[in-house]
Amino acid sequence: MRNAPTILHLDMDAFYASVEQAAKPSLRGKAVVVGGLGPRGVVATASYEARVFGVHSAMPTAQARRLAPNAAYLVPRFSVYRSISEQVMALLGELSPLVEPLSLDEAFVDLEAAGAAWDEESARRTGVKLRADIRAVTGLTGSVGLAASKMLAKIASEEAKPDGLMLIEPGSERTLLGPMPVRTLPGVGPATGDHLRRAGITTVEELAEAGEDELVRLLGNAHGHALYAMALARDDRPVVSDRETKSVSVEDTYDVDIHDRLRVGMEVRRLAERCVRRLREARLSGRTIVLKVRRYDFSTLTRSETLRGPTDDPAVVREAAARLLESVDTTGGVRLLGVGVTGLADYTQEDLFAQAAGEGGAEPAEEVVAEPSAAEPESPAERHWRAGQDVRHAEHGQGWVQGSGVGRVTVRFETPYSGPGRVRTFPADDPSLEPTEPLPLVPAPLAPSPAPLSDTGRHRTPPRTPSDLSGEPATEVSSRAP
């Protein structure tokens, strides 16, 4: 443990939903749910307005619609989220060379590494400026936790949500953690929480009082020791800048089970090509091809094949995935398919076109968890529009799809920089309506005009910094234990 709160944890607030609200003025302050919209869709993110109704991440979209029927339901736009994430991570990189991204919207930063902070006061200043800079660059808000360890910094950012900052003073950790529920600690999920509750342990203080031996008896050796250390606020894990990518994968869930074996094969080939595109975008290659199949009865199978060397050749990945499919019975129907690549490297081996099928032996592999993704866009002839999609009309300009069906599409014409726009409906095959690239949430700054010069030749007005453009400051949460 450090003697100063110089580990920072940033967590963007309801990231996907906040991006959509910033991009669509008519949705600001409204309930927004981002995720899969089909019968088997799952919520990726819900805005804070939607959370009031009980909607949360990983909830089936059908259940969310019952809880919040008047919310706006949109498909994810991952290219937009990644672009904004890169802007945020670049700001973190200016603070320290030690930035540990956990996801698109979350990261740890070691503020000591480059002297960005060395004590409580400097850490607080850095956190305040970071939040202001994020707002200026992206138009979004993030919550910041500052503490002497990663575990406590993450807890602090969660307590600061939404749009706040919390600093945990060294020496106050035990007092602060004590009354918190055991689920606050990382690694304590619903099952572990229920097991501890049945043993009469509901708070972190009770966890510490139970003692290490009792926790080992209840939870096993590794988990018991780790949980006891966390209850005492012990966490010496360093911030690691290079988190190794474990896998690259894609998957699709189908509204209707696929029974036709030929169609299943076509879907696997399509997924393999998408996976390779993502692999190449990341400038990676991989040795192990993984096929994931979820059948009609929700049973999930994974099969893998390890090649002689790493590849990013779409033909090799397609053929390997097809061989893996041969070992899976899909007679009853398939509801989800996924293709992934593991054993990643930053180089390729070009002579893999003749990989032997028996090299890897199709053994079950660890399930590959893919990032949720919107469906692949259909060809222009099919004119299928998705809720939330960016479009442009030859007469009315930039807008987004509110909904479509029975041969028609409804579009709201507005941009991140306008007020709420008008809604119009068109035939789904209207040639004047086309998909388009999204606009940035914050317009590019204009070239600054020269400030009037004084008699001495100096500018009267100092240049404005990102912090000056942040608008009203958000609430800062006190770190002191009650």
Tab-separated table of N, CA, C and O in Angstrom, residues 23-25 77 80 388-401 411-424 426 432-441:
chain	number	residue	atom	x	y	z
A	23	ALA	N	-25.171	12.582	-28.634
A	23	ALA	CA	-25.287	12.650	-30.091
A	23	ALA	C	-26.698	13.003	-30.548
A	23	ALA	O	-26.878	13.490	-31.666
A	24	LYS	N	-27.698	12.779	-29.687
A	24	LYS	CA	-29.101	12.932	-30.079
A	24	LYS	C	-29.794	13.852	-29.071
A	24	LYS	O	-30.268	13.399	-28.024
A	25	PRO	N	-29.881	15.136	-29.360
A	25	PRO	CA	-30.417	16.096	-28.384
A	25	PRO	C	-31.806	15.754	-27.862
A	25	PRO	O	-32.118	16.052	-26.703
A	77	ARG	N	-23.369	1.413	-31.354
A	77	ARG	CA	-22.524	1.937	-32.435
A	77	ARG	C	-21.074	1.856	-31.949
A	77	ARG	O	-20.499	2.842	-31.495
A	80	VAL	N	-18.214	4.287	-32.914
A	80	VAL	CA	-18.270	5.592	-32.243
A	80	VAL	C	-17.706	5.484	-30.831
A	80	VAL	O	-16.903	6.318	-30.395
A	388	GLY	N	-31.276	4.001	-34.092
A	388	GLY	CA	-30.066	4.679	-33.659
A	388	GLY	C	-29.055	4.899	-34.758
A	388	GLY	O	-28.074	5.621	-34.573
A	389	GLN	N	-29.261	4.299	-35.921
A	389	GLN	CA	-28.306	4.371	-37.025
A	389	GLN	C	-28.206	5.799	-37.563
A	389	GLN	O	-29.208	6.510	-37.691
A	390	ASP	N	-26.990	6.223	-37.912
A	390	ASP	CA	-26.773	7.544	-38.497
A	390	ASP	C	-27.132	7.525	-39.971
A	390	ASP	O	-26.701	6.632	-40.721
A	391	VAL	N	-27.922	8.507	-40.398
A	391	VAL	CA	-28.356	8.591	-41.796
A	391	VAL	C	-28.289	10.031	-42.261
A	391	VAL	O	-28.224	10.968	-41.455
A	392	ARG	N	-28.329	10.202	-43.574
A	392	ARG	CA	-28.391	11.539	-44.171
A	392	ARG	C	-29.406	11.520	-45.299
A	392	ARG	O	-29.413	10.596	-46.110
A	393	HIS	N	-30.245	12.549	-45.334
A	393	HIS	CA	-31.234	12.694	-46.389
A	393	HIS	C	-30.816	13.838	-47.300
A	393	HIS	O	-30.321	14.873	-46.832
A	394	ALA	N	-31.004	13.639	-48.606
A	394	ALA	CA	-30.538	14.631	-49.564
A	394	ALA	C	-31.159	15.997	-49.326
A	394	ALA	O	-30.526	17.026	-49.575
A	395	GLU	N	-32.378	16.045	-48.813
A	395	GLU	CA	-33.053	17.323	-48.585
A	395	GLU	C	-32.968	17.790	-47.142
A	395	GLU	O	-32.751	18.981	-46.870
A	396	HIS	N	-33.120	16.866	-46.182
A	396	HIS	CA	-33.259	17.254	-44.786
A	396	HIS	C	-31.966	17.174	-43.986
A	396	HIS	O	-31.924	17.624	-42.842
A	397	GLY	N	-30.915	16.573	-44.548
A	397	GLY	CA	-29.629	16.561	-43.888
A	397	GLY	C	-29.420	15.379	-42.944
A	397	GLY	O	-29.984	14.300	-43.127
A	398	GLN	N	-28.591	15.610	-41.899
A	398	GLN	CA	-28.153	14.554	-40.987
A	398	GLN	C	-29.226	14.229	-39.967
A	398	GLN	O	-29.915	15.104	-39.449
A	399	GLY	N	-29.367	12.927	-39.639
A	399	GLY	CA	-30.313	12.496	-38.627
A	399	GLY	C	-30.015	11.087	-38.184
A	399	GLY	O	-28.947	10.535	-38.466
A	400	TRP	N	-30.968	10.486	-37.471
A	400	TRP	CA	-30.800	9.114	-36.992
A	400	TRP	C	-32.143	8.398	-37.027
A	400	TRP	O	-33.212	9.010	-36.937
A	401	VAL	N	-32.067	7.078	-37.170
A	401	VAL	CA	-33.269	6.265	-37.323
A	401	VAL	C	-33.940	6.069	-35.972
A	401	VAL	O	-33.323	5.560	-35.030
A	411	VAL	N	-37.229	8.902	-39.191
A	411	VAL	CA	-35.937	9.540	-38.930
A	411	VAL	C	-36.156	10.844	-38.181
A	411	VAL	O	-37.067	11.615	-38.502
A	412	ARG	N	-35.334	11.072	-37.159
A	412	ARG	CA	-35.311	12.374	-36.486
A	412	ARG	C	-34.081	13.128	-36.968
A	412	ARG	O	-32.947	12.634	-36.854
A	413	PHE	N	-34.294	14.315	-37.494
A	413	PHE	CA	-33.207	15.086	-38.078
A	413	PHE	C	-32.662	16.063	-37.042
A	413	PHE	O	-33.274	17.098	-36.734
A	414	GLU	N	-31.500	15.718	-36.492
A	414	GLU	CA	-30.819	16.545	-35.504
A	414	GLU	C	-29.359	16.116	-35.458
A	414	GLU	O	-28.998	15.028	-35.928
A	415	THR	N	-28.530	16.959	-34.883
A	415	THR	CA	-27.108	16.663	-34.738
A	415	THR	C	-26.702	16.942	-33.302
A	415	THR	O	-27.468	17.538	-32.532
A	416	PRO	N	-25.480	16.529	-32.906
A	416	PRO	CA	-25.046	16.824	-31.527
A	416	PRO	C	-25.052	18.303	-31.186
A	416	PRO	O	-25.094	18.673	-30.013
A	417	TYR	N	-25.031	19.186	-32.206
A	417	TYR	CA	-24.892	20.616	-31.964
A	417	TYR	C	-26.211	21.367	-32.141
A	417	TYR	O	-26.260	22.579	-31.991
A	418	SER	N	-27.288	20.662	-32.482
A	418	SER	CA	-28.576	21.313	-32.692
A	418	SER	C	-29.477	21.068	-31.486
A	418	SER	O	-29.132	20.334	-30.562
A	419	GLY	N	-30.654	21.660	-31.513
A	419	GLY	CA	-31.678	21.299	-30.552
A	419	GLY	C	-32.404	20.064	-31.040
A	419	GLY	O	-32.068	19.491	-32.087
A	420	PRO	N	-33.406	19.595	-30.277
A	420	PRO	CA	-34.205	18.459	-30.742
A	420	PRO	C	-34.773	18.727	-32.128
A	420	PRO	O	-35.296	19.808	-32.403
A	421	GLY	N	-34.664	17.726	-33.019
A	421	GLY	CA	-35.039	17.925	-34.411
A	421	GLY	C	-36.419	17.387	-34.751
A	421	GLY	O	-37.090	16.746	-33.939
A	422	ARG	N	-36.825	17.606	-35.983
A	422	ARG	CA	-38.122	17.162	-36.469
A	422	ARG	C	-38.063	15.699	-36.885
A	422	ARG	O	-37.018	15.186	-37.269
A	423	VAL	N	-39.222	15.065	-36.831
A	423	VAL	CA	-39.335	13.655	-37.197
A	423	VAL	C	-40.072	13.544	-38.524
A	423	VAL	O	-41.107	14.198	-38.725
A	424	ARG	N	-39.542	12.732	-39.431
A	424	ARG	CA	-40.182	12.492	-40.724
A	424	ARG	C	-40.128	11.003	-41.036
A	424	ARG	O	-39.213	10.303	-40.591
A	426	PHE	N	-40.281	8.019	-44.156
A	426	PHE	CA	-40.025	7.808	-45.582
A	426	PHE	C	-40.230	6.338	-45.934
A	426	PHE	O	-40.190	5.469	-45.053
A	432	SER	N	-33.200	8.887	-51.511
A	432	SER	CA	-32.590	10.098	-50.947
A	432	SER	C	-32.029	9.871	-49.559
A	432	SER	O	-31.344	10.744	-49.015
A	433	LEU	N	-32.328	8.703	-48.968
A	433	LEU	CA	-31.888	8.420	-47.604
A	433	LEU	C	-30.775	7.385	-47.627
A	433	LEU	O	-30.942	6.307	-48.190
A	434	GLU	N	-29.643	7.729	-47.017
A	434	GLU	CA	-28.478	6.835	-47.039
A	434	GLU	C	-27.826	6.777	-45.660
A	434	GLU	O	-27.863	7.763	-44.910
A	435	PRO	N	-27.211	5.634	-45.326
A	435	PRO	CA	-26.387	5.591	-44.107
A	435	PRO	C	-25.226	6.572	-44.222
A	435	PRO	O	-24.753	6.855	-45.328
A	436	THR	N	-24.776	7.093	-43.097
A	436	THR	CA	-23.676	8.052	-43.127
A	436	THR	C	-22.808	7.886	-41.903
A	436	THR	O	-23.166	7.178	-40.952
A	437	GLU	N	-21.669	8.538	-41.907
A	437	GLU	CA	-20.766	8.506	-40.771
A	437	GLU	C	-21.272	9.426	-39.669
A	437	GLU	O	-21.838	10.487	-39.941
A	438	PRO	N	-21.084	9.050	-38.407
A	438	PRO	CA	-21.543	9.913	-37.305
A	438	PRO	C	-20.703	11.169	-37.196
A	438	PRO	O	-19.524	11.196	-37.578
A	439	LEU	N	-21.299	12.208	-36.663
A	439	LEU	CA	-20.574	13.446	-36.396
A	439	LEU	C	-19.907	13.362	-35.026
A	439	LEU	O	-20.405	12.682	-34.126
A	440	PRO	N	-18.788	14.037	-34.826
A	440	PRO	CA	-18.166	14.050	-33.489
A	440	PRO	C	-19.087	14.730	-32.485
A	440	PRO	O	-19.879	15.608	-32.842
A	441	LEU	N	-18.995	14.322	-31.221
A	441	LEU	CA	-19.858	14.896	-30.196
A	441	LEU	C	-19.521	16.350	-29.909
A	441	LEU	O	-20.396	17.134	-29.536
